[in-house]
Short mmCIF file of C-alpha atoms in Angstrom, two decimals:
data_model
loop_
_atom_site.label_atom_id
_atom_site.label_comp_id
_atom_site.label_asym_id
_atom_site.label_seq_id
_atom_site.Cartn_x
_atom_site.Cartn_y
_atom_site.Cartn_z
CA UNK A 342 89.74 162.24 113.94
CA UNK A 343 92.16 165.13 113.49
CA UNK A 344 91.11 168.71 114.05
CA UNK A 345 89.75 170.45 110.99
CA UNK A 346 92.97 172.29 110.34
CA UNK A 347 93.34 173.86 106.93
CA UNK A 348 96.45 172.70 105.10
CA UNK A 349 98.22 174.16 102.09
CA UNK A 350 100.64 172.17 99.95
CA UNK A 351 103.07 174.32 97.92
CA UNK A 352 105.42 173.42 95.08
CA UNK A 353 106.63 174.98 91.86
CA UNK A 354 104.16 172.88 89.87
CA UNK A 355 101.49 170.26 90.47
CA UNK A 356 99.68 167.80 88.18
CA UNK A 357 99.13 167.78 85.22
CA UNK A 358 102.89 168.47 85.22
CA UNK A 359 104.59 165.06 85.43
CA UNK A 360 107.19 164.62 88.14
CA UNK A 361 107.99 162.72 91.29
CA UNK A 362 107.21 165.53 93.72
CA UNK A 363 104.09 166.44 91.74
CA UNK A 364 102.81 162.87 92.09
CA UNK A 365 103.57 162.86 95.82
CA UNK A 366 101.81 166.18 96.29
CA UNK A 367 98.65 164.95 94.54
CA UNK A 368 98.47 161.83 96.67
CA UNK A 369 99.08 163.76 99.85
CA UNK A 370 96.30 166.16 98.91
CA UNK A 371 93.82 163.36 98.31
CA UNK A 372 94.69 161.35 101.39
CA UNK A 373 94.83 164.32 103.76
CA UNK A 374 91.26 165.15 102.76
CA UNK A 375 90.34 161.54 103.53
CA UNK A 376 91.87 162.06 106.97
CA UNK A 377 89.55 165.00 107.59
CA UNK A 378 91.59 168.03 106.57
CA UNK A 379 90.69 170.89 104.25
CA UNK A 380 93.47 170.98 101.62
CA UNK A 381 94.60 173.76 99.31
CA UNK A 382 97.26 173.17 96.63
CA UNK A 383 99.19 176.28 95.61
CA UNK A 384 101.50 176.06 92.59
CA UNK A 385 102.51 177.73 89.36
CA UNK A 386 100.67 175.08 87.35
CA UNK A 387 97.88 173.01 88.88
CA UNK A 388 94.80 171.21 87.59
CA UNK A 389 93.47 168.76 90.17
CA UNK A 390 90.04 167.16 90.13
CA UNK A 391 90.07 165.85 93.69
CA UNK A 392 87.04 166.11 96.01
CA UNK A 393 87.66 168.55 98.82
CA UNK A 394 90.92 169.91 97.35
CA UNK A 395 91.11 173.58 96.39
CA UNK A 396 93.61 174.59 93.70
CA UNK A 397 95.23 178.03 93.60
CA UNK A 398 97.41 178.97 90.61
CA UNK A 399 100.15 181.59 90.93
CA UNK A 400 101.88 181.31 87.54
CA UNK A 401 105.27 182.85 88.54
CA UNK A 402 105.76 180.09 91.13
CA UNK A 403 106.92 178.04 88.15
CA UNK A 404 110.47 179.10 87.43
CA UNK A 405 109.98 178.45 83.71
CA UNK A 406 107.03 180.84 83.41
CA UNK A 407 107.83 183.45 80.73
CA UNK A 408 107.41 186.35 83.17
CA UNK A 409 109.99 185.12 85.65
CA UNK A 410 112.24 182.84 83.56
CA UNK A 411 114.76 185.60 82.67
CA UNK A 412 115.14 186.50 86.34
CA UNK A 413 115.64 182.87 87.33
CA UNK A 414 118.19 182.35 84.54
CA UNK A 415 120.27 185.25 85.85
CA UNK A 416 120.03 184.09 89.47
CA UNK A 417 121.28 180.57 88.77
CA UNK A 418 124.35 182.18 87.20
CA UNK A 419 125.02 184.21 90.35
CA UNK A 420 123.73 187.54 89.00
CA UNK A 421 121.21 189.61 90.98
CA UNK A 422 118.94 191.55 88.57
CA UNK A 423 117.60 194.92 89.61
CA UNK A 424 114.00 193.66 89.49
CA UNK A 425 114.63 190.84 92.01
CA UNK A 426 113.24 192.80 95.02
CA UNK A 427 110.09 193.60 93.06
CA UNK A 428 109.52 189.93 92.20
CA UNK A 429 110.27 188.87 95.75
CA UNK A 430 107.62 191.24 97.09
CA UNK A 431 105.13 190.42 94.33
CA UNK A 432 105.33 186.72 95.11
CA UNK A 433 105.25 187.35 98.86
CA UNK A 434 102.00 189.32 98.50
CA UNK A 435 100.40 186.72 96.21
CA UNK A 436 101.38 183.87 98.52
CA UNK A 437 100.16 185.71 101.60
CA UNK A 438 96.76 186.11 99.97
CA UNK A 439 96.70 182.47 98.82
CA UNK A 440 97.58 181.29 102.33
CA UNK A 441 94.84 183.31 104.02
CA UNK A 442 93.04 181.11 106.52
CA UNK A 443 95.60 178.31 106.28
CA UNK A 444 96.78 176.78 109.56
CA UNK A 445 99.59 174.59 108.24
CA UNK A 446 101.69 175.19 105.11
CA UNK A 447 103.79 172.35 103.71
CA UNK A 448 106.56 173.58 101.42
CA UNK A 449 107.80 170.92 99.03
CA UNK A 450 111.46 171.48 98.04
CA UNK A 451 111.25 175.28 97.90
CA UNK A 452 113.34 175.70 101.08
CA UNK A 453 116.26 173.73 99.69
CA UNK A 454 116.19 173.81 95.88
CA UNK A 455 117.08 176.56 93.39
CA UNK A 456 114.27 176.04 90.87
CA UNK A 457 112.78 179.48 91.61
CA UNK A 458 114.93 181.62 93.89
CA UNK A 459 112.49 184.52 94.00
CA UNK A 460 109.81 182.13 95.23
CA UNK A 461 112.13 180.73 97.90
CA UNK A 462 112.99 184.24 99.09
CA UNK A 463 109.32 185.27 99.21
CA UNK A 464 108.39 182.21 101.23
CA UNK A 465 111.30 182.76 103.58
CA UNK A 466 109.91 186.22 104.29
CA UNK A 467 106.46 184.79 104.98
CA UNK A 468 107.85 182.11 107.29
CA UNK A 469 109.33 184.85 109.45
CA UNK A 470 106.33 187.17 109.23
CA UNK A 471 103.18 185.06 109.41
CA UNK A 472 102.40 182.87 112.43
CA UNK A 473 101.26 179.45 111.27
CA UNK A 474 102.77 175.99 111.35
CA UNK A 475 105.34 175.81 108.56
CA UNK A 476 106.66 172.47 107.39
CA UNK A 477 109.52 172.10 104.92
CA UNK A 478 109.44 168.81 103.03
CA UNK A 479 112.92 168.34 101.56
CA UNK A 480 112.92 165.70 98.84
CA UNK A 481 116.17 167.11 97.50
CA UNK A 482 118.63 169.84 98.50
CA UNK A 483 121.10 171.87 96.49
CA UNK A 484 123.45 171.94 99.48
CA UNK A 485 124.03 168.20 98.98
CA UNK A 486 125.03 168.56 95.33
CA UNK A 487 128.80 168.87 95.16
CA UNK A 488 128.66 170.30 91.65
CA UNK A 489 126.24 173.10 92.59
CA UNK A 490 127.81 176.59 92.69
CA UNK A 491 127.50 178.58 95.90
CA UNK A 492 127.10 182.32 95.55
CA UNK A 493 127.34 184.75 98.49
CA UNK A 494 124.37 186.60 99.95
CA UNK A 495 120.64 186.29 99.42
CA UNK A 496 118.78 184.68 97.83
CA UNK A 497 121.40 181.97 97.30
CA UNK A 498 122.41 181.57 100.94
CA UNK A 499 118.77 180.90 101.90
CA UNK A 500 119.15 177.42 100.39
CA UNK A 501 122.23 176.62 102.45
CA UNK A 502 120.84 177.12 105.95
CA UNK A 503 117.91 175.60 107.84
CA UNK A 504 114.79 177.71 107.88
CA UNK A 505 112.71 178.13 111.08
CA UNK A 506 110.28 175.40 110.01
CA UNK A 507 109.51 171.80 110.90
CA UNK A 508 111.90 169.81 108.74
CA UNK A 509 110.95 166.59 106.93
CA UNK A 510 113.06 164.58 104.55
CA UNK A 511 112.45 161.30 102.78
CA UNK A 512 115.09 158.90 104.11
CA UNK A 513 117.45 158.33 107.00
CA UNK A 514 120.42 158.81 104.67
CA UNK A 515 119.07 162.18 103.51
CA UNK A 516 118.47 163.22 107.13
CA UNK A 517 122.06 162.43 108.13
CA UNK A 518 123.43 164.28 105.12
CA UNK A 519 121.26 167.37 105.65
CA UNK A 520 121.99 167.50 109.37
CA UNK A 521 125.74 167.33 108.70
CA UNK A 522 125.54 170.00 106.00
CA UNK A 523 123.49 172.34 108.19
CA UNK A 524 125.43 171.58 111.37
CA UNK A 525 122.35 170.63 113.38
CA UNK A 526 121.40 167.47 115.33
CA UNK A 527 119.75 164.84 113.11
CA UNK A 528 116.78 164.62 115.47
CA UNK A 529 115.72 168.09 114.35
CA UNK A 530 114.80 166.54 111.01
CA UNK A 531 111.91 164.09 110.72
CA UNK A 532 111.91 161.22 108.24
CA UNK A 533 108.74 160.46 106.28
CA UNK A 534 109.28 158.30 103.25
CA UNK A 535 107.34 158.59 100.05
CA UNK A 536 104.39 156.25 100.00
CA UNK A 537 102.53 154.06 97.59
CA UNK A 538 98.83 153.88 96.86
CA UNK A 539 97.94 150.24 96.29
CA UNK A 540 94.54 151.17 94.91
CA UNK A 541 96.07 153.42 92.28
CA UNK A 542 98.92 151.06 91.46
CA UNK A 543 96.63 148.07 90.95
CA UNK A 544 93.67 150.08 89.60
CA UNK A 545 91.26 148.84 92.25
CA UNK A 546 87.55 149.39 91.84
CA UNK A 547 85.86 151.88 94.19
CA UNK A 548 84.15 148.91 95.84
CA UNK A 549 87.49 147.28 96.63
CA UNK A 550 88.86 150.52 98.06
CA UNK A 551 85.81 150.84 100.29
CA UNK A 552 86.01 147.25 101.55
CA UNK A 553 89.73 147.47 102.28
CA UNK A 554 89.16 150.66 104.27
CA UNK A 555 86.15 149.32 106.17
CA UNK A 556 88.00 146.17 107.20
CA UNK A 557 91.27 147.90 108.01
CA UNK A 558 93.19 145.47 105.83
CA UNK A 559 96.09 147.84 105.13
CA UNK A 560 97.21 147.42 108.72
CA UNK A 561 97.12 143.63 108.68
CA UNK A 562 100.35 141.66 108.93
CA UNK A 563 99.11 138.79 106.78
CA UNK A 564 96.09 138.46 104.50
CA UNK A 565 94.90 135.02 103.43
CA UNK A 566 92.47 134.90 100.52
CA UNK A 567 89.84 132.21 100.09
CA UNK A 568 88.05 133.12 96.84
CA UNK A 569 85.13 130.68 97.01
CA UNK A 570 81.41 130.57 97.61
CA UNK A 571 80.13 129.62 101.02
CA UNK A 572 79.12 125.97 100.70
CA UNK A 573 79.76 123.06 103.02
CA UNK A 574 82.07 121.26 100.60
CA UNK A 575 84.45 124.24 100.76
CA UNK A 576 85.11 123.23 104.38
CA UNK A 577 85.47 126.81 105.52
CA UNK A 578 85.56 125.86 109.19
CA UNK A 579 89.00 124.48 108.39
CA UNK A 580 90.06 127.84 106.92
CA UNK A 581 88.93 129.51 110.13
CA UNK A 582 90.92 126.96 112.09
CA UNK A 583 94.06 127.71 110.04
CA UNK A 584 93.61 131.39 110.78
CA UNK A 585 93.16 130.69 114.48
CA UNK A 586 96.32 128.59 114.68
CA UNK A 587 98.33 131.12 112.68
CA UNK A 588 97.29 133.96 114.98
CA UNK A 589 97.91 131.88 118.11
CA UNK A 590 101.41 130.81 117.05
CA UNK A 591 102.68 134.12 115.75
CA UNK A 592 102.42 137.76 116.78
CA UNK A 593 100.77 138.56 113.46
CA UNK A 594 97.50 140.32 112.91
CA UNK A 595 96.54 137.68 110.36
CA UNK A 596 93.29 138.03 108.41
CA UNK A 597 91.16 135.72 106.31
CA UNK A 598 89.06 137.11 103.44
CA UNK A 599 86.34 134.86 102.02
CA UNK A 600 85.01 136.55 98.92
CA UNK A 601 81.91 134.61 97.89
CA UNK A 602 78.27 134.61 99.02
CA UNK A 603 76.41 131.48 100.09
CA UNK A 604 75.88 129.18 97.13
CA UNK A 605 72.49 130.06 95.60
CA UNK A 606 71.26 126.55 94.74
CA UNK A 607 71.02 125.05 98.21
CA UNK A 608 69.03 126.79 100.97
CA UNK A 609 71.17 124.96 103.54
CA UNK A 610 74.12 127.16 102.61
CA UNK A 611 72.68 130.07 104.60
CA UNK A 612 72.42 127.86 107.64
CA UNK A 613 76.05 126.86 107.03
CA UNK A 614 77.04 130.55 107.02
CA UNK A 615 75.37 130.96 110.41
CA UNK A 616 77.38 128.00 111.73
CA UNK A 617 80.55 129.65 110.49
CA UNK A 618 79.62 132.93 112.12
CA UNK A 619 79.04 131.20 115.46
CA UNK A 620 82.36 129.40 115.13
CA UNK A 621 84.11 132.65 114.26
CA UNK A 622 82.65 134.30 117.36
CA UNK A 623 83.53 131.40 119.66
CA UNK A 624 87.18 131.63 118.51
CA UNK A 625 87.32 135.41 118.86
CA UNK A 626 87.92 135.96 115.15
CA UNK A 627 85.17 138.50 114.43
CA UNK A 628 87.73 141.15 113.48
CA UNK A 629 90.06 138.76 111.68
CA UNK A 630 87.85 136.54 109.51
CA UNK A 631 85.91 138.52 106.92
CA UNK A 632 82.97 137.18 104.94
CA UNK A 633 82.64 139.84 102.25
CA UNK A 634 79.04 138.71 101.75
CA UNK A 635 78.25 140.49 105.02
CA UNK A 636 79.17 143.77 103.34
CA UNK A 637 78.16 143.03 99.74
CA UNK A 638 75.19 140.66 99.75
CA UNK A 639 74.92 140.54 95.98
CA UNK A 640 78.46 139.21 95.79
CA UNK A 641 81.66 140.75 94.48
CA UNK A 642 82.00 141.39 90.76
CA UNK A 643 84.88 139.54 89.10
CA UNK A 644 87.06 142.63 88.89
CA UNK A 645 86.79 143.20 92.64
CA UNK A 646 87.70 139.57 93.35
CA UNK A 647 90.74 140.05 91.14
CA UNK A 648 91.65 143.13 93.18
CA UNK A 649 91.90 141.03 96.34
CA UNK A 650 94.53 138.85 94.70
CA UNK A 651 96.70 141.97 94.46
CA UNK A 652 96.23 142.64 98.19
CA UNK A 653 96.59 139.16 99.64
CA UNK A 654 99.76 137.36 100.72
CA UNK A 655 98.57 133.82 100.03
CA UNK A 656 95.59 131.81 98.78
CA UNK A 657 94.12 129.30 101.23
CA UNK A 658 91.88 126.46 100.00
CA UNK A 659 90.51 123.94 102.47
CA UNK A 660 87.88 122.26 100.28
CA UNK A 661 87.01 118.60 100.73
CA UNK A 662 85.92 118.37 97.10
CA UNK A 663 86.82 120.26 93.93
CA UNK A 664 85.97 119.60 90.29
CA UNK A 665 88.65 121.92 88.98
CA UNK A 666 90.26 124.64 91.14
CA UNK A 667 90.30 127.93 89.25
CA UNK A 668 91.81 129.87 92.23
CA UNK A 669 95.06 127.93 91.71
CA UNK A 670 95.39 129.38 88.21
CA UNK A 671 94.39 132.85 89.36
CA UNK A 672 96.92 132.69 92.18
CA UNK A 673 99.61 131.77 89.66
CA UNK A 674 98.81 134.84 87.58
CA UNK A 675 98.86 136.98 90.74
CA UNK A 676 102.18 135.43 91.88
CA UNK A 677 100.66 134.24 95.14
CA UNK A 678 101.53 131.00 96.92
CA UNK A 679 98.72 128.48 97.32
CA UNK A 680 98.23 126.45 100.50
CA UNK A 681 95.55 123.79 100.26
CA UNK A 682 94.35 120.40 101.31
CA UNK A 683 95.48 117.85 98.74
CA UNK A 684 92.83 117.04 96.17
CA UNK A 685 93.45 115.41 92.76
CA UNK A 686 92.32 118.45 90.69
CA UNK A 687 94.59 120.77 92.69
CA UNK A 688 97.51 118.37 92.34
CA UNK A 689 96.85 118.20 88.62
CA UNK A 690 96.75 121.98 88.24
CA UNK A 691 99.46 123.02 90.67
CA UNK A 692 101.79 120.06 90.80
CA UNK A 693 104.92 120.79 92.82
CA UNK A 694 104.29 124.53 92.61
CA UNK A 695 101.60 124.64 95.30
CA UNK A 696 101.72 123.64 98.96
CA UNK A 697 99.40 120.64 99.43
CA UNK A 698 98.75 118.79 102.68
CA UNK A 699 96.54 115.81 103.55
CA UNK A 700 93.47 116.96 105.45
CA UNK A 701 94.38 114.49 108.17
CA UNK A 702 97.34 116.68 109.12
CA UNK A 703 94.86 119.33 110.20
CA UNK A 704 95.07 123.12 110.24
CA UNK A 705 98.36 123.07 112.14
CA UNK A 706 100.27 121.83 109.09
CA UNK A 707 98.83 124.51 106.82
CA UNK A 708 99.38 127.29 109.36
CA UNK A 709 102.98 126.21 109.95
CA UNK A 710 103.70 126.10 106.23
CA UNK A 711 102.20 129.54 105.69
CA UNK A 712 104.27 131.01 108.50
CA UNK A 713 107.49 129.41 107.26
CA UNK A 714 106.98 130.62 103.71
CA UNK A 715 106.00 134.18 104.58
CA UNK A 716 108.92 134.53 106.97
CA UNK A 717 111.50 133.04 104.60
CA UNK A 718 110.54 134.39 101.19
CA UNK A 719 112.08 137.84 100.55
CA UNK A 720 109.42 138.84 98.03
CA UNK A 721 106.65 137.98 100.49
CA UNK A 722 108.42 139.87 103.28
CA UNK A 723 108.89 142.96 101.11
CA UNK A 724 105.28 142.84 99.94
CA UNK A 725 104.00 142.78 103.51
CA UNK A 726 106.38 145.53 104.63
CA UNK A 727 105.38 147.81 101.77
CA UNK A 728 101.69 147.36 102.55
CA UNK A 729 102.10 147.99 106.27
CA UNK A 730 104.76 150.70 106.31
CA UNK A 731 104.53 152.53 103.00
CA UNK A 732 100.84 152.72 102.09
CA UNK A 733 99.96 156.41 102.09
CA UNK A 734 97.08 156.49 104.57
CA UNK A 735 98.82 154.72 107.50
CA UNK A 736 102.06 156.55 106.66
CA UNK A 737 100.41 159.96 106.84
CA UNK A 738 98.29 159.07 109.85
CA UNK A 739 101.21 157.90 111.97
CA UNK A 740 104.01 160.19 110.74
CA UNK A 741 102.60 163.43 109.31
CA UNK A 742 99.38 163.99 111.26
CA UNK A 743 101.25 164.35 114.59
CA UNK A 744 103.47 167.03 113.03
CA UNK A 745 100.44 168.84 111.62
CA UNK A 746 98.87 168.75 115.05
CA UNK A 747 102.04 169.97 116.78
CA UNK A 748 102.93 166.62 118.32
CA UNK A 749 105.82 164.20 117.90
CA UNK A 750 105.26 161.09 115.75
CA UNK A 751 104.99 157.84 117.69
#
């Protein structure tokens, strides 16, 4: 766990204002609290209902606020009003008070953009005066806009030189451009991309979020979904065998998620679950094969099962007998490939659009087909890469936390 450092996130505005940086800031605030930090959001407009996140409103941080808008309008035209020093000091004092007790301040865009030049000047003063870890997160930069006018002196020149902060930008291309414009080595600028929150994007239930976190599924290379109850006719030992072969023949951290509980109408199903657990242990798959029944004995509600279709890379069905095969239809709606032992109902439902193999070919055939498809299909590759590299929690944990803690990212 990280130290309990206190972090402030600063921007001109925060939600409910709609904008790309505002959305990023809100997600960073939420996920940094989940990583153990105390988070304070400081902005000209901010209303956040996030557990553990403190909101501080300083209205003139928003360049469109009526009090400061005339000053900002003059500054963007290259005119320096007589009241600029007063606003610079007023904002510096307000920000100093708002940052009291903060160990790390993350400044979103205010070091490089001209949306509120008095704010930028005030923060520049604080960066030089107050000892804390300052991080500038540069989503955009006026210095890279060829059409932007460049006026001499402060505050304008503050946006055209690197501040004495830890620099972060959002892409390798932006790093190269900023480094060239500032005349500094590119390795002085860190790259942390924007992330995605799968739970938000797919509207996962709180239960799904909790299960995904407990099982560490965001870090998995491949997730196979078997959305069935635990009964002997589902032949789940074969699904475990497919997982074992797939892990043995690739370098992937492949996982298997079996969503259902033991079937309720046959007491022997619980004994079957114990057999599967012993088999899982003997093959060393305790951390790779997940019976969700072990975490949710009452079984997953339908909406949570649907959530796992949005997380998985493929549906795996190894039944010896099926009357219908609803997971084939659900997989089609979720745009997931289906790999299964060939049974008449599955052939009838899926036809040539699912991957069916005779059971006699064994788990090797299914595992090989899964590997070939996931390696060859560009949509599958992108899906896996987004989940592993761009989900917010692993992104912040591996890239931002080291910078917060004064280390270099791995």
